[in-house]
Amino acid sequence: MKLRRLFGRFLHRDRMMCADVMRVMQDYLDNRLDADTARRAAEHLEMCKDCGLEAETYAAIKQALFELGAPPTEAVDRLRTFADALPDGHVS
Amino acid sequence: MVNQSVPAVSVEEAFRRYVVPEIEVLLRVARSITRHDQDAEDLVQDTLLRAFRAIDRFDGAYPRAWLLTILRNTQRNRVRRQRPVLLADGGDGRDELANFGGGIEPEIVLDEKLLEDDLQAAVDALPENFRGAVELVDLAGLTYEEAAAVLDVPVGTVMSRLHRARTRLREQLGPRHDRRTP
């Protein structure tokens, strides 16, 4: 039994635990982790339901915040028109 | 006018290539800083004008960072013009840049209206410093480094404020939106 646990630990020494993933969750969502850590975090999120849902919740909030920050389309269009006119000297 | 830093590109082409694609991000940031739609549009317009006048000296690297610097300086000048009395007390406009607080009126249509209302309320309820980080990174889409330059604070400070702000938002929104909650 002890041997099996030790062997299991050796086999999965690469794996992240829930606490490890929670520590890097924000950086993971912002794509700021190195490739290896991101892969290990992704593997954990794939197999751990709780952490996976937690990541989904954070990702949903992040996406909703980006949509919340969207400026009015008309304002963007007006500024693009303004910018387009600059090189032609129509605006000084 | 000749573009000396990027000789193969005309001033007009450089402006269209480096500046125009950043207009929406500039407006997102300006709305966060001014918290007023018309002021934000005016600020971006001034920024575009300054960028056009300076594009011949721009080397083509990191256009967003370059534009954010112009936007930040433009805002400081605008604040200086508008608030001479405060400046007599030593203000330099930084407070206004960091003053992220209520009043923004987003015209947004989200699928989940409930989440949108909750989210706006939760963002408004954040402490000012936290709100600034969230607005620049999550609402405006800046990187940590870009947000740090706008706020004039170290990247680590942005990271810490952002992570703590998100945790608060998660806690506030969690009870209703957490899928684990029955």
PDB file of C-alpha atoms in Angstrom:
ATOM      1  CA  MET A   1       0.000   0.000   0.000  1.00  0.00           C
ATOM      2  CA  LYS A   2       2.770   2.378   1.006  1.00  0.00           C
ATOM      3  CA  LEU A   3       4.787   1.345  -2.003  1.00  0.00           C
ATOM      4  CA  ARG A   4       1.829   1.952  -4.300  1.00  0.00           C
ATOM      5  CA  ARG A   5       1.351   5.452  -2.858  1.00  0.00           C
ATOM      6  CA  LEU A   6       5.021   6.239  -3.288  1.00  0.00           C
ATOM      7  CA  PHE A   7       4.956   4.868  -6.821  1.00  0.00           C
ATOM      8  CA  GLY A   8       1.824   6.910  -7.565  1.00  0.00           C
ATOM      9  CA  ARG A   9       3.494  10.025  -6.260  1.00  0.00           C
ATOM     10  CA  PHE A  10       6.511   9.353  -8.469  1.00  0.00           C
ATOM     11  CA  LEU A  11       4.287   8.779 -11.491  1.00  0.00           C
ATOM     12  CA  HIS A  12       2.291  11.972 -10.903  1.00  0.00           C
ATOM     13  CA  ARG A  13       5.078  14.168  -9.518  1.00  0.00           C
ATOM     14  CA  ASP A  14       4.396  16.501 -12.409  1.00  0.00           C
ATOM     15  CA  ARG A  15       0.793  17.052 -11.354  1.00  0.00           C
ATOM     16  CA  MET A  16      -0.506  20.204  -9.722  1.00  0.00           C
ATOM     17  CA  MET A  17      -2.719  20.104  -6.675  1.00  0.00           C
ATOM     18  CA  CYS A  18      -5.803  22.314  -6.177  1.00  0.00           C
ATOM     19  CA  ALA A  19      -3.903  24.830  -4.026  1.00  0.00           C
ATOM     20  CA  ASP A  20      -1.151  25.102  -6.654  1.00  0.00           C
ATOM     21  CA  VAL A  21      -3.691  25.816  -9.370  1.00  0.00           C
ATOM     22  CA  MET A  22      -5.496  28.404  -7.257  1.00  0.00           C
ATOM     23  CA  ARG A  23      -2.193  30.214  -6.762  1.00  0.00           C
ATOM     24  CA  VAL A  24      -1.608  30.543 -10.501  1.00  0.00           C
ATOM     25  CA  MET A  25      -5.246  30.812 -11.619  1.00  0.00           C
ATOM     26  CA  GLN A  26      -5.178  34.544 -12.463  1.00  0.00           C
ATOM     27  CA  ASP A  27      -1.917  34.277 -14.375  1.00  0.00           C
ATOM     28  CA  TYR A  28      -3.299  31.239 -16.167  1.00  0.00           C
ATOM     29  CA  LEU A  29      -6.398  33.171 -17.261  1.00  0.00           C
ATOM     30  CA  ASP A  30      -4.204  36.050 -18.455  1.00  0.00           C
ATOM     31  CA  ASN A  31      -1.857  33.716 -20.368  1.00  0.00           C
ATOM     32  CA  ARG A  32       1.090  34.803 -18.266  1.00  0.00           C
ATOM     33  CA  LEU A  33       2.343  31.350 -17.282  1.00  0.00           C
ATOM     34  CA  ASP A  34       5.248  29.579 -18.925  1.00  0.00           C
ATOM     35  CA  ALA A  35       4.215  26.785 -21.272  1.00  0.00           C
ATOM     36  CA  ASP A  36       4.988  23.949 -18.878  1.00  0.00           C
ATOM     37  CA  THR A  37       3.121  25.443 -15.897  1.00  0.00           C
ATOM     38  CA  ALA A  38       0.174  26.341 -18.146  1.00  0.00           C
ATOM     39  CA  ARG A  39       0.030  22.766 -19.429  1.00  0.00           C
ATOM     40  CA  ARG A  40       0.075  21.325 -15.895  1.00  0.00           C
ATOM     41  CA  ALA A  41      -2.591  23.786 -14.751  1.00  0.00           C
ATOM     42  CA  ALA A  42      -4.750  22.912 -17.759  1.00  0.00           C
ATOM     43  CA  GLU A  43      -4.397  19.216 -16.988  1.00  0.00           C
ATOM     44  CA  HIS A  44      -5.542  19.780 -13.426  1.00  0.00           C
ATOM     45  CA  LEU A  45      -8.484  21.957 -14.507  1.00  0.00           C
ATOM     46  CA  GLU A  46      -9.488  19.241 -16.924  1.00  0.00           C
ATOM     47  CA  MET A  47      -9.625  16.508 -14.310  1.00  0.00           C
ATOM     48  CA  CYS A  48     -10.692  18.474 -11.189  1.00  0.00           C
ATOM     49  CA  LYS A  49     -14.338  19.476 -11.400  1.00  0.00           C
ATOM     50  CA  ASP A  50     -14.228  22.100  -8.637  1.00  0.00           C
ATOM     51  CA  CYS A  51     -11.149  23.870  -9.953  1.00  0.00           C
ATOM     52  CA  GLY A  52     -12.453  23.599 -13.510  1.00  0.00           C
ATOM     53  CA  LEU A  53     -15.700  25.315 -12.519  1.00  0.00           C
ATOM     54  CA  GLU A  54     -13.794  27.934 -10.585  1.00  0.00           C
ATOM     55  CA  ALA A  55     -11.683  28.689 -13.648  1.00  0.00           C
ATOM     56  CA  GLU A  56     -14.809  28.875 -15.804  1.00  0.00           C
ATOM     57  CA  THR A  57     -16.406  31.310 -13.364  1.00  0.00           C
ATOM     58  CA  TYR A  58     -13.347  33.572 -13.397  1.00  0.00           C
ATOM     59  CA  ALA A  59     -13.159  33.357 -17.181  1.00  0.00           C
ATOM     60  CA  ALA A  60     -16.868  34.250 -17.480  1.00  0.00           C
ATOM     61  CA  ILE A  61     -16.394  37.281 -15.215  1.00  0.00           C
ATOM     62  CA  LYS A  62     -13.334  38.361 -17.212  1.00  0.00           C
ATOM     63  CA  GLN A  63     -15.239  38.065 -20.495  1.00  0.00           C
ATOM     64  CA  ALA A  64     -18.246  39.946 -19.063  1.00  0.00           C
ATOM     65  CA  LEU A  65     -15.927  42.725 -17.840  1.00  0.00           C
ATOM     66  CA  PHE A  66     -14.442  43.109 -21.316  1.00  0.00           C
ATOM     67  CA  GLU A  67     -17.952  43.403 -22.775  1.00  0.00           C
ATOM     68  CA  LEU A  68     -18.849  45.878 -20.046  1.00  0.00           C
ATOM     69  CA  GLY A  69     -15.937  48.077 -21.172  1.00  0.00           C
ATOM     70  CA  ALA A  70     -17.030  48.206 -24.803  1.00  0.00           C
ATOM     71  CA  PRO A  71     -17.401  51.818 -25.953  1.00  0.00           C
ATOM     72  CA  PRO A  72     -20.382  52.927 -28.051  1.00  0.00           C
ATOM     73  CA  THR A  73     -19.893  51.883 -31.682  1.00  0.00           C
ATOM     74  CA  GLU A  74     -20.851  55.360 -32.925  1.00  0.00           C
ATOM     75  CA  ALA A  75     -18.060  56.943 -30.881  1.00  0.00           C
ATOM     76  CA  VAL A  76     -15.485  54.532 -32.318  1.00  0.00           C
ATOM     77  CA  ASP A  77     -16.782  55.259 -35.830  1.00  0.00           C
ATOM     78  CA  ARG A  78     -16.561  59.024 -35.293  1.00  0.00           C
ATOM     79  CA  LEU A  79     -12.969  58.701 -34.106  1.00  0.00           C
ATOM     80  CA  ARG A  80     -12.065  56.482 -37.079  1.00  0.00           C
ATOM     81  CA  THR A  81     -13.524  59.124 -39.422  1.00  0.00           C
ATOM     82  CA  PHE A  82     -11.524  61.783 -37.592  1.00  0.00           C
ATOM     83  CA  ALA A  83      -8.353  59.677 -37.890  1.00  0.00           C
ATOM     84  CA  ASP A  84      -8.965  59.013 -41.575  1.00  0.00           C
ATOM     85  CA  ALA A  85      -9.200  62.735 -42.252  1.00  0.00           C
ATOM     86  CA  LEU A  86      -5.919  63.588 -40.487  1.00  0.00           C
ATOM     87  CA  PRO A  87      -3.469  62.441 -43.191  1.00  0.00           C
ATOM     88  CA  ASP A  88      -5.465  64.344 -45.803  1.00  0.00           C
ATOM     89  CA  GLY A  89      -5.104  67.549 -43.835  1.00  0.00           C
ATOM     90  CA  HIS A  90      -8.810  67.970 -43.328  1.00  0.00           C
ATOM     91  CA  VAL A  91      -8.262  68.378 -39.617  1.00  0.00           C
ATOM     92  CA  SER A  92      -5.692  70.697 -38.134  1.00  0.00           C
TER      93      SER A  92
ATOM     94  CA  MET B   1       7.117  65.411 -43.522  1.00  0.00           C
ATOM     95  CA  VAL B   2       9.281  62.318 -43.843  1.00  0.00           C
ATOM     96  CA  ASN B   3       9.274  59.364 -41.509  1.00  0.00           C
ATOM     97  CA  GLN B   4      12.934  59.016 -40.588  1.00  0.00           C
ATOM     98  CA  SER B   5      12.526  56.137 -38.136  1.00  0.00           C
ATOM     99  CA  VAL B   6      10.638  53.885 -40.523  1.00  0.00           C
ATOM    100  CA  PRO B   7      11.875  55.056 -43.933  1.00  0.00           C
ATOM    101  CA  ALA B   8       9.976  52.477 -45.938  1.00  0.00           C
ATOM    102  CA  VAL B   9       6.641  53.689 -44.571  1.00  0.00           C
ATOM    103  CA  SER B  10       5.045  57.034 -45.300  1.00  0.00           C
ATOM    104  CA  VAL B  11       3.666  59.142 -42.473  1.00  0.00           C
ATOM    105  CA  GLU B  12       0.137  58.459 -43.653  1.00  0.00           C
ATOM    106  CA  GLU B  13       0.770  54.734 -43.883  1.00  0.00           C
ATOM    107  CA  ALA B  14       2.474  54.668 -40.464  1.00  0.00           C
ATOM    108  CA  PHE B  15      -0.496  56.454 -38.927  1.00  0.00           C
ATOM    109  CA  ARG B  16      -2.962  54.044 -40.494  1.00  0.00           C
ATOM    110  CA  ARG B  17      -0.849  51.043 -39.601  1.00  0.00           C
ATOM    111  CA  TYR B  18       0.088  51.860 -36.009  1.00  0.00           C
ATOM    112  CA  VAL B  19      -2.540  54.265 -34.705  1.00  0.00           C
ATOM    113  CA  VAL B  20      -5.918  53.564 -36.288  1.00  0.00           C
ATOM    114  CA  PRO B  21      -6.134  49.920 -35.085  1.00  0.00           C
ATOM    115  CA  GLU B  22      -5.715  51.133 -31.484  1.00  0.00           C
ATOM    116  CA  ILE B  23      -8.631  53.574 -31.497  1.00  0.00           C
ATOM    117  CA  GLU B  24     -11.064  51.306 -29.684  1.00  0.00           C
ATOM    118  CA  VAL B  25      -8.551  50.424 -26.963  1.00  0.00           C
ATOM    119  CA  LEU B  26      -7.701  54.108 -26.545  1.00  0.00           C
ATOM    120  CA  LEU B  27     -11.384  54.884 -26.119  1.00  0.00           C
ATOM    121  CA  ARG B  28     -11.811  52.082 -23.584  1.00  0.00           C
ATOM    122  CA  VAL B  29      -8.909  53.466 -21.563  1.00  0.00           C
ATOM    123  CA  ALA B  30     -10.115  57.058 -21.936  1.00  0.00           C
ATOM    124  CA  ARG B  31     -13.554  56.101 -20.648  1.00  0.00           C
ATOM    125  CA  SER B  32     -11.958  54.506 -17.615  1.00  0.00           C
ATOM    126  CA  ILE B  33      -9.851  57.568 -16.939  1.00  0.00           C
ATOM    127  CA  THR B  34     -12.448  60.276 -17.557  1.00  0.00           C
ATOM    128  CA  ARG B  35     -15.564  58.322 -16.562  1.00  0.00           C
ATOM    129  CA  HIS B  36     -17.449  60.431 -19.055  1.00  0.00           C
ATOM    130  CA  ASP B  37     -18.293  59.429 -22.625  1.00  0.00           C
ATOM    131  CA  GLN B  38     -17.880  62.834 -24.271  1.00  0.00           C
ATOM    132  CA  ASP B  39     -14.698  63.680 -22.363  1.00  0.00           C
ATOM    133  CA  ALA B  40     -13.303  60.295 -23.346  1.00  0.00           C
ATOM    134  CA  GLU B  41     -14.023  60.902 -27.015  1.00  0.00           C
ATOM    135  CA  ASP B  42     -12.433  64.367 -26.837  1.00  0.00           C
ATOM    136  CA  LEU B  43      -9.401  62.924 -25.101  1.00  0.00           C
ATOM    137  CA  VAL B  44      -8.910  60.277 -27.792  1.00  0.00           C
ATOM    138  CA  GLN B  45      -9.388  62.890 -30.510  1.00  0.00           C
ATOM    139  CA  ASP B  46      -6.634  65.038 -28.966  1.00  0.00           C
ATOM    140  CA  THR B  47      -4.468  61.942 -28.608  1.00  0.00           C
ATOM    141  CA  LEU B  48      -4.919  61.072 -32.285  1.00  0.00           C
ATOM    142  CA  LEU B  49      -3.996  64.586 -33.301  1.00  0.00           C
ATOM    143  CA  ARG B  50      -0.833  64.530 -31.192  1.00  0.00           C
ATOM    144  CA  ALA B  51       0.035  61.064 -32.453  1.00  0.00           C
ATOM    145  CA  PHE B  52      -0.305  62.207 -36.034  1.00  0.00           C
ATOM    146  CA  ARG B  53       1.982  65.152 -35.407  1.00  0.00           C
ATOM    147  CA  ALA B  54       4.571  62.892 -33.768  1.00  0.00           C
ATOM    148  CA  ILE B  55       4.310  59.823 -35.985  1.00  0.00           C
ATOM    149  CA  ASP B  56       7.420  60.779 -37.956  1.00  0.00           C
ATOM    150  CA  ARG B  57       9.447  60.330 -34.775  1.00  0.00           C
ATOM    151  CA  PHE B  58       7.867  56.998 -33.826  1.00  0.00           C
ATOM    152  CA  ASP B  59      10.075  53.957 -34.448  1.00  0.00           C
ATOM    153  CA  GLY B  60       7.219  51.515 -35.016  1.00  0.00           C
ATOM    154  CA  ALA B  61       7.834  49.487 -31.841  1.00  0.00           C
ATOM    155  CA  TYR B  62       5.039  49.026 -29.316  1.00  0.00           C
ATOM    156  CA  PRO B  63       2.509  51.433 -30.815  1.00  0.00           C
ATOM    157  CA  ARG B  64      -0.024  50.848 -28.048  1.00  0.00           C
ATOM    158  CA  ALA B  65       2.460  51.778 -25.331  1.00  0.00           C
ATOM    159  CA  TRP B  66       3.479  54.850 -27.315  1.00  0.00           C
ATOM    160  CA  LEU B  67      -0.140  55.909 -27.776  1.00  0.00           C
ATOM    161  CA  LEU B  68      -0.995  55.304 -24.124  1.00  0.00           C
ATOM    162  CA  THR B  69       1.864  57.587 -23.133  1.00  0.00           C
ATOM    163  CA  ILE B  70       0.493  60.292 -25.413  1.00  0.00           C
ATOM    164  CA  LEU B  71      -3.010  59.748 -24.034  1.00  0.00           C
ATOM    165  CA  ARG B  72      -1.781  59.959 -20.464  1.00  0.00           C
ATOM    166  CA  ASN B  73       0.163  63.166 -21.112  1.00  0.00           C
ATOM    167  CA  THR B  74      -2.764  64.636 -23.010  1.00  0.00           C
ATOM    168  CA  GLN B  75      -5.077  63.913 -20.101  1.00  0.00           C
ATOM    169  CA  ARG B  76      -2.648  65.528 -17.661  1.00  0.00           C
ATOM    170  CA  ASN B  77      -2.565  68.660 -19.776  1.00  0.00           C
ATOM    171  CA  ARG B  78      -6.342  68.716 -20.028  1.00  0.00           C
ATOM    172  CA  VAL B  79      -6.682  68.345 -16.267  1.00  0.00           C
ATOM    173  CA  ARG B  80      -4.121  71.109 -15.775  1.00  0.00           C
ATOM    174  CA  ARG B  81      -6.151  73.430 -17.981  1.00  0.00           C
ATOM    175  CA  GLN B  82      -9.412  72.522 -16.268  1.00  0.00           C
ATOM    176  CA  ARG B  83      -8.201  72.486 -12.657  1.00  0.00           C
ATOM    177  CA  PRO B  84      -5.716  75.341 -12.148  1.00  0.00           C
ATOM    178  CA  VAL B  85      -6.703  75.809  -8.505  1.00  0.00           C
ATOM    179  CA  LEU B  86      -5.901  72.228  -7.571  1.00  0.00           C
ATOM    180  CA  LEU B  87      -2.583  72.429  -9.364  1.00  0.00           C
ATOM    181  CA  ALA B  88      -1.629  75.382  -7.238  1.00  0.00           C
ATOM    182  CA  ASP B  89      -1.722  72.889  -4.389  1.00  0.00           C
ATOM    183  CA  GLY B  90       0.809  70.675  -6.120  1.00  0.00           C
ATOM    184  CA  GLY B  91      -1.485  68.413  -8.150  1.00  0.00           C
ATOM    185  CA  ASP B  92      -0.175  67.088 -11.434  1.00  0.00           C
ATOM    186  CA  GLY B  93      -3.236  65.312 -12.715  1.00  0.00           C
ATOM    187  CA  ARG B  94      -2.165  61.927 -11.394  1.00  0.00           C
ATOM    188  CA  ASP B  95      -5.031  61.841  -8.971  1.00  0.00           C
ATOM    189  CA  GLU B  96      -7.463  62.274 -11.796  1.00  0.00           C
ATOM    190  CA  LEU B  97      -5.742  59.551 -13.777  1.00  0.00           C
ATOM    191  CA  ALA B  98      -6.028  57.236 -10.847  1.00  0.00           C
ATOM    192  CA  ASN B  99      -9.519  58.402  -9.991  1.00  0.00           C
ATOM    193  CA  PHE B 100     -11.553  55.527 -11.222  1.00  0.00           C
ATOM    194  CA  GLY B 101     -14.974  55.880  -9.650  1.00  0.00           C
ATOM    195  CA  GLY B 102     -18.708  55.810 -10.538  1.00  0.00           C
ATOM    196  CA  GLY B 103     -20.397  57.679 -13.338  1.00  0.00           C
ATOM    197  CA  ILE B 104     -19.460  55.554 -16.335  1.00  0.00           C
ATOM    198  CA  GLU B 105     -22.477  54.887 -18.471  1.00  0.00           C
ATOM    199  CA  PRO B 106     -21.802  51.865 -20.618  1.00  0.00           C
ATOM    200  CA  GLU B 107     -24.266  51.251 -23.403  1.00  0.00           C
ATOM    201  CA  ILE B 108     -23.977  47.559 -23.471  1.00  0.00           C
ATOM    202  CA  VAL B 109     -26.177  44.698 -24.353  1.00  0.00           C
ATOM    203  CA  LEU B 110     -25.125  41.496 -22.631  1.00  0.00           C
ATOM    204  CA  ASP B 111     -26.856  38.179 -22.853  1.00  0.00           C
ATOM    205  CA  GLU B 112     -27.067  37.963 -19.118  1.00  0.00           C
ATOM    206  CA  LYS B 113     -28.613  41.243 -18.001  1.00  0.00           C
ATOM    207  CA  LEU B 114     -28.542  40.163 -14.401  1.00  0.00           C
ATOM    208  CA  LEU B 115     -24.827  39.501 -14.529  1.00  0.00           C
ATOM    209  CA  GLU B 116     -24.229  42.815 -16.274  1.00  0.00           C
ATOM    210  CA  ASP B 117     -26.040  44.804 -13.582  1.00  0.00           C
ATOM    211  CA  ASP B 118     -24.397  42.835 -10.814  1.00  0.00           C
ATOM    212  CA  LEU B 119     -21.027  43.200 -12.429  1.00  0.00           C
ATOM    213  CA  GLN B 120     -21.271  46.955 -12.859  1.00  0.00           C
ATOM    214  CA  ALA B 121     -22.374  47.342  -9.258  1.00  0.00           C
ATOM    215  CA  ALA B 122     -19.568  45.082  -8.085  1.00  0.00           C
ATOM    216  CA  VAL B 123     -16.970  47.020 -10.096  1.00  0.00           C
ATOM    217  CA  ASP B 124     -18.291  50.336  -8.774  1.00  0.00           C
ATOM    218  CA  ALA B 125     -18.069  49.013  -5.228  1.00  0.00           C
ATOM    219  CA  LEU B 126     -14.363  48.147  -5.523  1.00  0.00           C
ATOM    220  CA  PRO B 127     -11.798  50.358  -3.788  1.00  0.00           C
ATOM    221  CA  GLU B 128     -10.470  52.968  -6.233  1.00  0.00           C
ATOM    222  CA  ASN B 129      -7.040  51.385  -6.751  1.00  0.00           C
ATOM    223  CA  PHE B 130      -8.489  47.962  -7.401  1.00  0.00           C
ATOM    224  CA  ARG B 131     -11.069  49.404  -9.755  1.00  0.00           C
ATOM    225  CA  GLY B 132      -8.380  51.150 -11.799  1.00  0.00           C
ATOM    226  CA  ALA B 133      -6.505  47.907 -12.361  1.00  0.00           C
ATOM    227  CA  VAL B 134      -9.652  46.002 -13.300  1.00  0.00           C
ATOM    228  CA  GLU B 135     -10.852  48.713 -15.648  1.00  0.00           C
ATOM    229  CA  LEU B 136      -7.566  48.984 -17.504  1.00  0.00           C
ATOM    230  CA  VAL B 137      -6.802  45.269 -17.761  1.00  0.00           C
ATOM    231  CA  ASP B 138     -10.206  43.598 -17.917  1.00  0.00           C
ATOM    232  CA  LEU B 139     -12.466  46.313 -19.329  1.00  0.00           C
ATOM    233  CA  ALA B 140      -9.951  48.061 -21.581  1.00  0.00           C
ATOM    234  CA  GLY B 141      -7.917  44.974 -22.476  1.00  0.00           C
ATOM    235  CA  LEU B 142      -4.461  46.310 -21.593  1.00  0.00           C
ATOM    236  CA  THR B 143      -1.580  44.086 -20.525  1.00  0.00           C
ATOM    237  CA  TYR B 144      -0.267  44.396 -16.982  1.00  0.00           C
ATOM    238  CA  GLU B 145       2.711  46.348 -18.308  1.00  0.00           C
ATOM    239  CA  GLU B 146       0.531  48.785 -20.262  1.00  0.00           C
ATOM    240  CA  ALA B 147      -1.767  49.318 -17.294  1.00  0.00           C
ATOM    241  CA  ALA B 148       1.251  49.913 -15.050  1.00  0.00           C
ATOM    242  CA  ALA B 149       2.483  52.612 -17.444  1.00  0.00           C
ATOM    243  CA  VAL B 150      -0.908  54.344 -17.486  1.00  0.00           C
ATOM    244  CA  LEU B 151      -1.233  54.228 -13.702  1.00  0.00           C
ATOM    245  CA  ASP B 152       2.440  55.039 -13.192  1.00  0.00           C
ATOM    246  CA  VAL B 153       2.904  52.163 -10.753  1.00  0.00           C
ATOM    247  CA  PRO B 154       5.059  48.990 -10.875  1.00  0.00           C
ATOM    248  CA  VAL B 155       3.719  45.955 -12.748  1.00  0.00           C
ATOM    249  CA  GLY B 156       3.663  44.001  -9.490  1.00  0.00           C
ATOM    250  CA  THR B 157       1.285  46.568  -8.033  1.00  0.00           C
ATOM    251  CA  VAL B 158      -1.083  46.197 -10.965  1.00  0.00           C
ATOM    252  CA  MET B 159      -0.923  42.427 -10.612  1.00  0.00           C
ATOM    253  CA  SER B 160      -1.625  42.499  -6.907  1.00  0.00           C
ATOM    254  CA  ARG B 161      -4.496  44.991  -7.207  1.00  0.00           C
ATOM    255  CA  LEU B 162      -5.986  43.120 -10.140  1.00  0.00           C
ATOM    256  CA  HIS B 163      -5.875  39.725  -8.503  1.00  0.00           C
ATOM    257  CA  ARG B 164      -7.382  41.024  -5.294  1.00  0.00           C
ATOM    258  CA  ALA B 165     -10.054  42.899  -7.216  1.00  0.00           C
ATOM    259  CA  ARG B 166     -10.995  39.812  -9.192  1.00  0.00           C
ATOM    260  CA  THR B 167     -11.187  37.773  -6.032  1.00  0.00           C
ATOM    261  CA  ARG B 168     -13.588  40.349  -4.569  1.00  0.00           C
ATOM    262  CA  LEU B 169     -15.687  40.349  -7.732  1.00  0.00           C
ATOM    263  CA  ARG B 170     -15.730  36.574  -7.685  1.00  0.00           C
ATOM    264  CA  GLU B 171     -16.800  36.554  -4.040  1.00  0.00           C
ATOM    265  CA  GLN B 172     -19.513  39.117  -4.642  1.00  0.00           C
ATOM    266  CA  LEU B 173     -20.882  37.503  -7.749  1.00  0.00           C
ATOM    267  CA  GLY B 174     -20.198  33.976  -6.602  1.00  0.00           C
ATOM    268  CA  PRO B 175     -23.261  33.246  -4.490  1.00  0.00           C
ATOM    269  CA  ARG B 176     -25.566  33.926  -7.410  1.00  0.00           C
ATOM    270  CA  HIS B 177     -23.449  32.840 -10.354  1.00  0.00           C
ATOM    271  CA  ASP B 178     -21.272  30.103  -8.969  1.00  0.00           C
ATOM    272  CA  ARG B 179     -22.347  26.951 -10.727  1.00  0.00           C
ATOM    273  CA  ARG B 180     -21.488  24.949  -7.639  1.00  0.00           C
ATOM    274  CA  THR B 181     -24.130  26.798  -5.634  1.00  0.00           C
ATOM    275  CA  PRO B 182     -27.381  24.816  -5.585  1.00  0.00           C
TER     276      PRO B 182
END
